[in-house]
Amino acid sequence: MNMEVRTRYAPSPTGFMHVGNLRTALYEYLIAKSQGGKFILRIEDTDQERLVDGAVEVIYRTLDMVGLKHDEGPDVGGEYGPYVQSQRKDMYKPYAEQLVKEGKAYYCFCTKERLDALHQEQGVGGGYDRHCRDLPQEEVDRLLAQGVPYVIRQKMPLEGSTTFQDAVYGEITVENKELEDQILLKADGYPTYNFANVIDDHSMHITHVVRGCEYLSSAPKYNLLYEAFGWEVPTYVHLPLIMGKNEDGSVSKLSKRHGATSFEDLMADGYLPEAVTNYIALLGWCPKDNQEMFTLEGLAESFSIDGISKSPAVFDYDKLTWFNGEYIRGKSPEEFLQLAKPYFRQAFPDTEAPYPKLVEILQPRVTRLTQIPEMIGFFQKLPGYEKELFINKKSKTNLENSKEVLEDTIALLEALPNWNHDGIHDCLIQYAQEKGLKNGTVMWPVRIAAAGQLVTPGGAIEILEILGREESLRRLRLGLAKL
Ligand code: GLU
């Protein structure tokens, strides 16, 4: 049978998008798109206590920014809606009741007090003792008629084992006696997550279920549910953990102390959505030819499940930064200006910044947009600096020749008719030639005096040009006064 590939991204609206969730979404999208299939968005909001205002918007916005367009979902509709779990509330109970009728599930009337006591007695790790599993039918009918609150539990097989295939982790077998008679329907009529996801995935015709490996231990229970209903089991694709590098060189599960862990925080740190997408695609998936730079379309062409690795992936911020620099340099100057403008404004709040010049010096050097204000802060305000900055071996400068160069160049620049790149360039280079000095011996002190700091984006000429005549000369004179 030639079945259409259908994957779903099923986030719980928590208010942020962890990079692990984003990777899940991306892989679901790529698995579908690489096979001409459909990518579905389903919001899993049944844990009403954890609901966060605006959280669903974060999901839409993130998917939109990275370009993961869903074919079906709460906002765009589709054949198998509703696509919000809380709006499906009434769909689950009949399925649970069907299993009860078929003897594969049962009503459990145990009170909270009884369960608490049981828990106390057994300590951690003890499961439900199956007290209600074999209640006589009359007893069940009586309690139901009395309106005693109940949950519905799955009857796990007491013997044998359950085996399932995972596309990444291979064949996995667990002993059935290890599996608890899990709750399918809660006393409030809501399904548990473990039940709802199976019903939803089946009724939405999902063919590939992609999720983090923290769900691997629940997969046998899901498998038994599919079997209990006689439904086809989807292809399971569990993804490895994402780790972070600790200072001592060890790795542990990625958390805030390693750096930004959510898409929003990465954006706030000056990364571009394309760079994050490209990098995250490679966190656990290896293309056949080790290619690194991928557009989303390119990923959709190359992606295949057999390239997913089960070994934990380490989130490397330096590598992400490298990708980001590549993407920044790949932009047109106009695109870069649009991205950089908010950051330019931080350094040039009041004045119209010399945007095109800033683009010219910054685009080749910036690797994260948030570096910009710091890189260009000196244009706005000359930092305090020590005169020792004028000493540089490679440029052959010392305090004496720096003083002389500043004296001479101030005079020459004062007389310069046109304050532009070529004018400043010719003036300084000619001076170096006439004096028999290396260009660097002239440029170094001029740049230091103009910027007041060692490392600058752009050289002396660009900096003078951006500062303008008046401010440049003021700074050069201040530098000279230090000497
Ligand atoms: N709502 C679950 C989560 O956000 C989804 C897990 C799954 O993909 O089944 O973790």
Short mmCIF file of C-alpha atoms and ligand atoms in Angstrom, two decimals:
data_model
loop_
_atom_site.label_atom_id
_atom_site.label_comp_id
_atom_site.label_asym_id
_atom_site.label_seq_id
_atom_site.Cartn_x
_atom_site.Cartn_y
_atom_site.Cartn_z
CA MET A 1 0.00 0.00 0.00
CA ASN A 2 1.29 3.39 -0.90
CA MET A 3 0.48 5.38 2.19
CA GLU A 4 0.97 9.14 2.42
CA VAL A 5 3.57 10.05 5.02
CA ARG A 6 1.99 12.12 7.78
CA THR A 7 3.96 13.47 10.71
CA ARG A 8 2.82 15.65 13.55
CA TYR A 9 4.42 18.12 15.84
CA ALA A 10 2.54 18.00 19.13
CA PRO A 11 3.86 20.64 21.48
CA SER A 12 2.45 21.43 24.88
CA PRO A 13 2.06 25.21 25.07
CA THR A 14 4.66 26.04 27.68
CA GLY A 15 5.47 29.56 26.51
CA PHE A 16 8.86 28.84 24.98
CA MET A 17 10.36 26.52 22.40
CA HIS A 18 13.23 24.45 23.72
CA VAL A 19 15.82 23.57 21.08
CA GLY A 20 14.93 19.91 21.60
CA ASN A 21 11.31 20.66 20.68
CA LEU A 22 12.40 22.67 17.71
CA ARG A 23 14.57 19.80 16.51
CA THR A 24 11.61 17.42 16.89
CA ALA A 25 9.44 19.78 14.85
CA LEU A 26 12.14 20.15 12.21
CA TYR A 27 12.71 16.41 11.84
CA GLU A 28 8.96 15.78 11.62
CA TYR A 29 8.73 18.40 8.93
CA LEU A 30 11.71 17.01 7.05
CA ILE A 31 10.52 13.41 7.24
CA ALA A 32 7.19 14.48 5.77
CA LYS A 33 8.57 16.85 3.16
CA SER A 34 11.38 14.56 2.03
CA GLN A 35 8.69 12.04 1.11
CA GLY A 36 6.06 14.37 -0.28
CA GLY A 37 3.97 13.99 2.87
CA LYS A 38 2.03 16.22 5.27
CA PHE A 39 3.20 17.96 8.41
CA ILE A 40 0.52 18.47 11.05
CA LEU A 41 0.44 20.71 14.09
CA ARG A 42 -1.47 19.52 17.14
CA ILE A 43 -1.58 21.50 20.36
CA GLU A 44 -1.46 19.26 23.45
CA ASP A 45 -3.03 21.41 26.11
CA THR A 46 -4.74 18.83 28.29
CA ASP A 47 -2.50 19.61 31.22
CA GLN A 48 -4.67 22.62 32.05
CA GLU A 49 -2.63 23.52 35.13
CA ARG A 50 0.43 24.19 33.03
CA LEU A 51 -1.27 26.47 30.52
CA VAL A 52 0.54 29.74 29.87
CA ASP A 53 -1.01 32.83 28.27
CA GLY A 54 0.26 33.52 24.77
CA ALA A 55 2.05 30.19 24.62
CA VAL A 56 0.29 29.02 21.49
CA GLU A 57 1.33 32.23 19.72
CA VAL A 58 4.95 31.44 20.57
CA ILE A 59 4.54 28.12 18.76
CA TYR A 60 3.00 29.71 15.66
CA ARG A 61 5.58 32.47 15.59
CA THR A 62 8.51 30.12 15.95
CA LEU A 63 7.31 27.72 13.26
CA ASP A 64 6.73 30.70 11.00
CA MET A 65 10.18 32.19 11.63
CA VAL A 66 11.97 28.97 10.81
CA GLY A 67 9.67 28.28 7.85
CA LEU A 68 8.07 25.05 9.07
CA LYS A 69 4.71 25.53 7.42
CA HIS A 70 2.12 23.05 8.64
CA ASP A 71 -0.41 21.56 6.27
CA GLU A 72 -3.03 20.98 8.95
CA GLY A 73 -3.47 22.54 12.36
CA PRO A 74 -5.71 24.62 14.61
CA ASP A 75 -5.30 27.77 12.52
CA VAL A 76 -5.35 26.27 9.03
CA GLY A 77 -7.82 23.47 9.69
CA GLY A 78 -7.80 20.09 8.00
CA GLU A 79 -9.76 16.90 7.66
CA TYR A 80 -8.98 15.40 11.03
CA GLY A 81 -9.61 18.29 13.43
CA PRO A 82 -9.99 19.65 15.94
CA TYR A 83 -6.23 20.00 16.29
CA VAL A 84 -6.28 21.21 19.87
CA GLN A 85 -6.42 18.42 22.41
CA SER A 86 -8.73 20.19 24.86
CA GLN A 87 -11.28 20.56 22.04
CA ARG A 88 -11.14 16.80 21.50
CA LYS A 89 -12.00 16.04 25.10
CA ASP A 90 -15.16 14.06 24.32
CA MET A 91 -13.53 11.87 21.72
CA TYR A 92 -11.48 9.77 24.12
CA LYS A 93 -14.02 8.33 26.53
CA PRO A 94 -15.76 6.09 23.99
CA TYR A 95 -12.39 4.55 23.10
CA ALA A 96 -11.63 3.87 26.76
CA GLU A 97 -15.08 2.37 27.22
CA GLN A 98 -14.60 0.19 24.16
CA LEU A 99 -11.51 -1.30 25.77
CA VAL A 100 -13.45 -1.90 29.00
CA LYS A 101 -16.14 -3.75 27.04
CA GLU A 102 -13.53 -5.88 25.35
CA GLY A 103 -11.92 -6.74 28.69
CA LYS A 104 -8.72 -4.80 27.89
CA ALA A 105 -9.30 -2.04 30.43
CA TYR A 106 -11.25 -1.66 33.67
CA TYR A 107 -12.92 0.83 35.96
CA CYS A 108 -10.89 1.63 39.02
CA PHE A 109 -12.68 3.16 42.00
CA CYS A 110 -9.71 3.35 44.34
CA THR A 111 -9.78 6.51 46.43
CA LYS A 112 -6.91 8.90 46.68
CA GLU A 113 -6.49 7.85 50.31
CA ARG A 114 -6.11 4.22 49.35
CA LEU A 115 -3.59 5.02 46.62
CA ASP A 116 -1.62 7.30 48.92
CA ALA A 117 -1.49 4.60 51.58
CA LEU A 118 -0.42 2.08 48.98
CA HIS A 119 2.28 4.41 47.82
CA GLN A 120 3.50 4.92 51.39
CA GLU A 121 3.64 1.20 51.92
CA GLN A 122 5.48 0.41 48.72
CA GLY A 123 7.83 3.37 48.66
CA VAL A 124 9.07 4.85 45.43
CA GLY A 125 8.81 2.75 42.31
CA GLY A 126 5.83 0.74 43.49
CA GLY A 127 2.96 0.84 41.01
CA TYR A 128 -0.75 0.30 41.28
CA ASP A 129 -1.59 -3.04 42.85
CA ARG A 130 -4.42 -3.89 40.39
CA HIS A 131 -6.95 -3.88 43.21
CA CYS A 132 -9.91 -3.16 40.90
CA ARG A 133 -8.75 -5.26 37.97
CA ASP A 134 -10.95 -8.21 38.84
CA LEU A 135 -13.89 -6.63 40.64
CA PRO A 136 -17.07 -8.66 40.04
CA GLN A 137 -19.30 -7.10 37.41
CA GLU A 138 -22.16 -6.55 39.91
CA GLU A 139 -19.82 -4.57 42.13
CA VAL A 140 -18.72 -2.45 39.19
CA ASP A 141 -22.33 -1.82 38.17
CA ARG A 142 -23.28 -0.92 41.70
CA LEU A 143 -20.45 1.59 42.13
CA LEU A 144 -21.15 3.13 38.74
CA ALA A 145 -24.86 3.45 39.61
CA GLN A 146 -23.92 5.15 42.87
CA GLY A 147 -21.88 7.66 40.95
CA VAL A 148 -18.62 6.76 42.68
CA PRO A 149 -15.78 8.54 40.89
CA TYR A 150 -13.59 6.28 38.79
CA VAL A 151 -10.68 6.21 36.41
CA ILE A 152 -10.22 3.74 33.56
CA ARG A 153 -7.02 1.70 33.60
CA GLN A 154 -5.41 -0.39 30.93
CA LYS A 155 -5.13 -4.13 31.64
CA MET A 156 -1.51 -4.87 30.94
CA PRO A 157 -0.67 -8.49 30.12
CA LEU A 158 0.74 -10.14 33.22
CA GLU A 159 3.09 -12.38 31.33
CA GLY A 160 5.21 -12.35 28.22
CA SER A 161 7.00 -9.40 26.74
CA THR A 162 6.37 -6.55 24.34
CA THR A 163 8.70 -5.83 21.47
CA PHE A 164 8.64 -2.82 19.22
CA GLN A 165 10.87 -1.36 16.56
CA ASP A 166 12.30 2.11 16.75
CA ALA A 167 13.74 3.58 13.59
CA VAL A 168 16.69 4.99 15.52
CA TYR A 169 17.15 2.72 18.55
CA GLY A 170 16.31 -0.56 16.85
CA GLU A 171 14.38 -3.39 18.46
CA ILE A 172 13.34 -2.86 22.06
CA THR A 173 11.79 -5.50 24.31
CA VAL A 174 10.33 -5.09 27.79
CA GLU A 175 8.82 -7.61 30.17
CA ASN A 176 5.09 -7.00 30.47
CA LYS A 177 5.16 -7.56 34.22
CA GLU A 178 7.19 -4.34 34.46
CA LEU A 179 4.30 -2.35 33.02
CA GLU A 180 1.82 -0.71 35.34
CA ASP A 181 -1.92 -0.78 34.64
CA GLN A 182 -1.77 2.81 33.52
CA ILE A 183 -4.66 5.24 33.74
CA LEU A 184 -6.25 6.02 30.38
CA LEU A 185 -9.10 8.23 31.50
CA LYS A 186 -8.89 10.40 34.58
CA ALA A 187 -11.67 11.00 37.10
CA ASP A 188 -12.41 14.39 35.51
CA GLY A 189 -13.08 12.67 32.19
CA TYR A 190 -9.88 13.95 30.62
CA PRO A 191 -7.59 11.39 29.02
CA THR A 192 -4.06 10.98 30.26
CA TYR A 193 -1.38 12.12 27.89
CA ASN A 194 -0.36 8.50 27.29
CA PHE A 195 -3.85 7.63 26.09
CA ALA A 196 -4.66 10.81 24.17
CA ASN A 197 -1.53 10.75 22.04
CA VAL A 198 -2.30 7.25 20.78
CA ILE A 199 -5.92 8.06 19.96
CA ASP A 200 -4.93 11.32 18.29
CA ASP A 201 -2.08 9.88 16.29
CA HIS A 202 -4.30 7.08 15.06
CA SER A 203 -7.28 9.25 14.24
CA MET A 204 -5.08 11.77 12.46
CA HIS A 205 -3.51 8.98 10.38
CA ILE A 206 -0.02 9.76 11.61
CA THR A 207 2.54 7.42 10.04
CA HIS A 208 5.73 8.56 11.82
CA VAL A 209 5.84 9.57 15.46
CA VAL A 210 8.96 11.58 16.21
CA ARG A 211 9.71 12.47 19.80
CA GLY A 212 12.51 12.79 22.33
CA CYS A 213 14.03 9.62 23.75
CA GLU A 214 12.58 10.48 27.16
CA TYR A 215 9.42 8.87 25.74
CA LEU A 216 11.18 5.64 24.86
CA SER A 217 10.17 3.99 28.13
CA SER A 218 6.50 4.79 27.45
CA ALA A 219 6.59 3.37 23.95
CA PRO A 220 5.77 -0.25 25.00
CA LYS A 221 2.59 1.02 26.66
CA TYR A 222 1.63 2.87 23.50
CA ASN A 223 2.41 -0.20 21.51
CA LEU A 224 0.10 -2.31 23.66
CA LEU A 225 -2.66 0.25 23.15
CA TYR A 226 -2.32 0.09 19.38
CA GLU A 227 -2.45 -3.69 19.65
CA ALA A 228 -5.45 -3.59 21.98
CA PHE A 229 -7.35 -1.58 19.38
CA GLY A 230 -5.99 -3.65 16.52
CA TRP A 231 -4.52 -0.51 14.93
CA GLU A 232 -1.46 -0.26 12.77
CA VAL A 233 1.54 0.87 14.80
CA PRO A 234 3.23 4.02 13.42
CA THR A 235 6.96 4.19 12.79
CA TYR A 236 8.59 5.36 16.00
CA VAL A 237 11.49 7.77 15.65
CA HIS A 238 13.00 8.59 19.02
CA LEU A 239 15.64 11.30 19.05
CA PRO A 240 18.76 11.31 21.20
CA LEU A 241 19.20 13.71 24.08
CA ILE A 242 20.75 17.11 23.50
CA MET A 243 23.66 17.67 25.84
CA GLY A 244 25.64 20.74 26.85
CA LYS A 245 29.36 20.97 27.44
CA ASN A 246 30.34 21.66 31.06
CA GLU A 247 33.33 23.73 32.05
CA ASP A 248 35.26 20.68 33.17
CA GLY A 249 34.82 19.09 29.74
CA SER A 250 32.11 16.64 30.75
CA VAL A 251 28.64 16.81 29.23
CA SER A 252 25.18 16.84 30.79
CA LYS A 253 21.65 17.44 29.59
CA LEU A 254 21.48 20.88 27.96
CA SER A 255 20.29 23.44 30.46
CA LYS A 256 20.36 27.20 31.03
CA ARG A 257 23.79 27.09 32.61
CA HIS A 258 25.21 26.04 29.24
CA GLY A 259 23.62 28.98 27.44
CA ALA A 260 20.36 29.81 25.73
CA THR A 261 18.16 26.71 25.46
CA SER A 262 15.08 28.10 23.78
CA PHE A 263 14.54 29.52 20.33
CA GLU A 264 13.45 32.85 21.79
CA ASP A 265 16.60 33.13 23.89
CA LEU A 266 18.79 32.26 20.90
CA MET A 267 17.10 35.04 18.92
CA ALA A 268 17.70 37.42 21.82
CA ASP A 269 21.37 36.39 21.73
CA GLY A 270 21.61 37.58 18.13
CA TYR A 271 21.31 34.34 16.17
CA LEU A 272 19.36 34.14 12.91
CA PRO A 273 16.51 31.64 12.49
CA GLU A 274 18.17 30.12 9.39
CA ALA A 275 21.42 29.51 11.25
CA VAL A 276 19.63 27.91 14.18
CA THR A 277 17.62 25.69 11.85
CA ASN A 278 20.68 24.64 9.91
CA TYR A 279 22.65 23.90 13.05
CA ILE A 280 19.84 22.05 14.81
CA ALA A 281 19.26 19.88 11.76
CA LEU A 282 22.77 18.52 12.25
CA LEU A 283 22.26 17.83 15.96
CA GLY A 284 21.63 14.14 15.68
CA TRP A 285 21.44 13.81 11.91
CA CYS A 286 24.38 13.37 9.61
CA PRO A 287 24.03 13.96 5.86
CA LYS A 288 25.58 11.34 3.63
CA ASP A 289 28.28 13.61 2.22
CA ASN A 290 29.02 15.65 5.36
CA GLN A 291 27.67 18.79 3.77
CA GLU A 292 27.18 21.53 6.37
CA MET A 293 25.34 24.49 4.90
CA PHE A 294 21.70 23.72 4.18
CA THR A 295 18.66 25.72 3.31
CA LEU A 296 15.39 24.30 4.56
CA GLU A 297 14.61 23.15 1.01
CA GLY A 298 18.02 21.51 0.78
CA LEU A 299 17.40 19.72 4.06
CA ALA A 300 14.06 18.46 2.83
CA GLU A 301 15.80 17.02 -0.21
CA SER A 302 18.62 15.33 1.70
CA PHE A 303 16.99 14.25 4.93
CA SER A 304 16.53 10.59 5.69
CA ILE A 305 15.73 8.76 8.90
CA ASP A 306 18.66 6.39 8.56
CA GLY A 307 21.03 9.35 9.03
CA ILE A 308 19.70 9.96 12.56
CA SER A 309 22.12 8.89 15.24
CA LYS A 310 21.19 7.50 18.64
CA SER A 311 24.22 8.87 20.42
CA PRO A 312 23.55 12.04 22.38
CA ALA A 313 24.25 15.22 20.45
CA VAL A 314 26.28 17.98 22.06
CA PHE A 315 25.05 21.51 21.52
CA ASP A 316 28.12 23.49 20.54
CA TYR A 317 27.55 27.25 20.78
CA ASP A 318 30.80 27.99 18.95
CA LYS A 319 29.67 25.94 16.00
CA LEU A 320 26.29 27.67 16.00
CA THR A 321 28.09 31.00 16.07
CA TRP A 322 30.16 29.94 13.08
CA PHE A 323 26.99 29.07 11.16
CA ASN A 324 25.50 32.39 12.17
CA GLY A 325 28.49 34.31 10.82
CA GLU A 326 28.17 32.44 7.55
CA TYR A 327 24.50 33.34 7.28
CA ILE A 328 25.16 36.97 8.19
CA ARG A 329 27.76 37.25 5.45
CA GLY A 330 25.40 35.58 3.00
CA LYS A 331 22.89 38.44 3.34
CA SER A 332 22.73 41.35 0.93
CA PRO A 333 23.85 44.67 2.49
CA GLU A 334 20.20 45.78 2.55
CA GLU A 335 19.10 42.62 4.36
CA PHE A 336 21.92 42.98 6.84
CA LEU A 337 20.97 46.60 7.47
CA GLN A 338 17.42 45.58 8.29
CA LEU A 339 18.66 42.98 10.77
CA ALA A 340 21.28 45.23 12.28
CA LYS A 341 19.28 48.46 12.53
CA PRO A 342 17.82 47.82 15.99
CA TYR A 343 21.35 47.21 17.24
CA PHE A 344 22.77 50.24 15.43
CA ARG A 345 20.12 52.29 17.21
CA GLN A 346 21.37 51.09 20.58
CA ALA A 347 24.75 52.66 19.87
CA PHE A 348 23.42 55.65 17.94
CA PRO A 349 20.19 56.42 19.77
CA ASP A 350 19.78 60.08 18.87
CA THR A 351 21.58 60.64 15.65
CA GLU A 352 21.03 59.22 12.19
CA ALA A 353 23.76 56.59 12.04
CA PRO A 354 26.00 56.39 8.97
CA TYR A 355 24.27 53.14 8.11
CA PRO A 356 25.91 52.13 4.82
CA LYS A 357 29.39 52.62 6.27
CA LEU A 358 28.53 50.63 9.38
CA VAL A 359 27.20 47.83 7.20
CA GLU A 360 30.45 47.82 5.23
CA ILE A 361 32.66 47.40 8.27
CA LEU A 362 30.41 45.19 10.33
CA GLN A 363 28.89 42.63 7.99
CA PRO A 364 32.20 40.82 7.37
CA ARG A 365 33.01 40.70 11.09
CA VAL A 366 29.83 40.16 13.09
CA THR A 367 28.99 36.62 14.11
CA ARG A 368 26.06 37.49 16.39
CA LEU A 369 23.90 40.57 15.97
CA THR A 370 24.08 41.34 19.67
CA GLN A 371 27.80 42.03 19.35
CA ILE A 372 27.05 45.13 17.32
CA PRO A 373 26.34 47.71 20.04
CA GLU A 374 29.55 46.84 21.83
CA MET A 375 31.57 46.79 18.63
CA ILE A 376 30.44 50.26 17.62
CA GLY A 377 29.96 51.86 21.03
CA PHE A 378 33.24 53.75 20.62
CA PHE A 379 31.80 55.80 17.77
CA GLN A 380 29.33 57.28 20.18
CA LYS A 381 31.69 57.81 23.07
CA LEU A 382 35.45 57.72 23.10
CA PRO A 383 36.48 55.20 25.76
CA GLY A 384 39.10 56.15 28.32
CA TYR A 385 42.37 54.43 27.40
CA GLU A 386 46.00 54.15 28.42
CA LYS A 387 48.65 55.70 26.19
CA GLU A 388 50.43 52.32 26.09
CA LEU A 389 47.89 51.29 23.44
CA PHE A 390 49.96 53.36 21.02
CA ILE A 391 52.85 50.93 21.35
CA ASN A 392 52.69 48.11 18.81
CA LYS A 393 55.56 45.97 17.73
CA LYS A 394 54.19 44.76 14.45
CA SER A 395 53.33 48.25 13.28
CA LYS A 396 56.66 49.50 14.65
CA THR A 397 55.02 52.18 16.78
CA ASN A 398 56.15 53.60 20.08
CA LEU A 399 55.21 56.63 22.16
CA GLU A 400 57.66 58.90 20.34
CA ASN A 401 56.81 58.13 16.72
CA SER A 402 53.09 57.95 17.54
CA LYS A 403 53.30 61.49 18.84
CA GLU A 404 55.00 62.69 15.70
CA VAL A 405 52.54 60.89 13.43
CA LEU A 406 49.57 62.39 15.27
CA GLU A 407 51.04 65.88 15.13
CA ASP A 408 51.65 65.65 11.39
CA THR A 409 48.45 63.90 10.41
CA ILE A 410 46.30 66.31 12.40
CA ALA A 411 47.76 69.17 10.40
CA LEU A 412 47.30 67.34 7.10
CA LEU A 413 43.75 66.23 7.89
CA GLU A 414 42.78 69.72 8.98
CA ALA A 415 43.70 70.91 5.51
CA LEU A 416 41.94 68.07 3.70
CA PRO A 417 39.38 69.59 1.30
CA ASN A 418 36.97 66.59 1.12
CA TRP A 419 36.33 64.33 4.10
CA ASN A 420 35.72 61.00 2.41
CA HIS A 421 37.31 57.58 2.17
CA ASP A 422 39.61 58.30 -0.77
CA GLY A 423 40.63 61.68 0.53
CA ILE A 424 41.58 60.34 3.97
CA HIS A 425 43.26 57.32 2.42
CA ASP A 426 45.45 59.31 0.02
CA CYS A 427 46.36 61.81 2.69
CA LEU A 428 47.60 59.19 5.16
CA ILE A 429 49.31 56.95 2.59
CA GLN A 430 51.12 59.84 0.94
CA TYR A 431 52.33 61.00 4.32
CA ALA A 432 53.69 57.52 5.11
CA GLN A 433 55.51 57.43 1.76
CA GLU A 434 57.02 60.88 2.15
CA LYS A 435 58.24 60.00 5.62
CA GLY A 436 59.48 56.58 4.57
CA LEU A 437 57.25 54.89 7.16
CA LYS A 438 55.34 51.62 6.96
CA ASN A 439 51.62 52.30 6.40
CA GLY A 440 50.96 50.55 9.69
CA THR A 441 53.17 52.96 11.59
CA VAL A 442 50.83 55.75 10.51
CA MET A 443 47.54 53.90 10.71
CA TRP A 444 48.08 52.44 14.17
CA PRO A 445 48.28 55.64 16.21
CA VAL A 446 45.54 57.30 14.15
CA ARG A 447 43.20 54.36 14.72
CA ILE A 448 43.97 54.11 18.43
CA ALA A 449 43.42 57.83 18.97
CA ALA A 450 40.20 57.76 16.92
CA ALA A 451 38.75 54.69 18.61
CA GLY A 452 40.31 54.61 22.05
CA GLN A 453 40.42 50.82 21.99
CA LEU A 454 42.62 48.06 20.67
CA VAL A 455 40.20 46.04 18.61
CA THR A 456 37.89 47.84 16.20
CA PRO A 457 35.73 46.86 13.29
CA GLY A 458 37.28 48.62 10.31
CA GLY A 459 40.59 50.41 10.08
CA ALA A 460 41.71 53.98 10.68
CA ILE A 461 40.32 55.31 7.41
CA GLU A 462 36.82 53.85 7.85
CA ILE A 463 36.67 55.03 11.43
CA LEU A 464 37.68 58.61 10.57
CA GLU A 465 35.20 58.65 7.77
CA ILE A 466 32.33 57.55 10.03
CA LEU A 467 33.32 59.92 12.84
CA GLY A 468 33.43 62.92 10.49
CA ARG A 469 36.01 65.67 10.39
CA GLU A 470 35.23 67.50 13.58
CA GLU A 471 34.97 64.51 15.91
CA SER A 472 37.98 62.82 14.29
CA LEU A 473 40.21 65.81 14.80
CA ARG A 474 38.98 66.26 18.37
CA ARG A 475 39.93 62.68 19.16
CA LEU A 476 43.30 62.84 17.44
CA ARG A 477 44.13 65.96 19.44
CA LEU A 478 43.10 64.20 22.66
CA GLY A 479 45.37 61.31 21.70
CA LEU A 480 48.20 63.67 21.05
CA ALA A 481 47.67 65.33 24.40
CA LYS A 482 48.14 61.93 26.10
CA LEU A 483 51.52 61.64 24.42
N1 GLU B 1 3.17 17.22 24.10
C1 GLU B 1 4.35 16.42 24.20
C2 GLU B 1 5.52 17.32 24.53
O1 GLU B 1 5.45 18.50 24.28
C3 GLU B 1 4.59 15.75 22.89
C4 GLU B 1 5.26 14.48 22.96
C5 GLU B 1 5.04 13.71 21.67
O2 GLU B 1 5.58 14.16 20.66
O3 GLU B 1 4.29 12.78 21.65
O4 GLU B 1 6.49 16.85 25.06
#
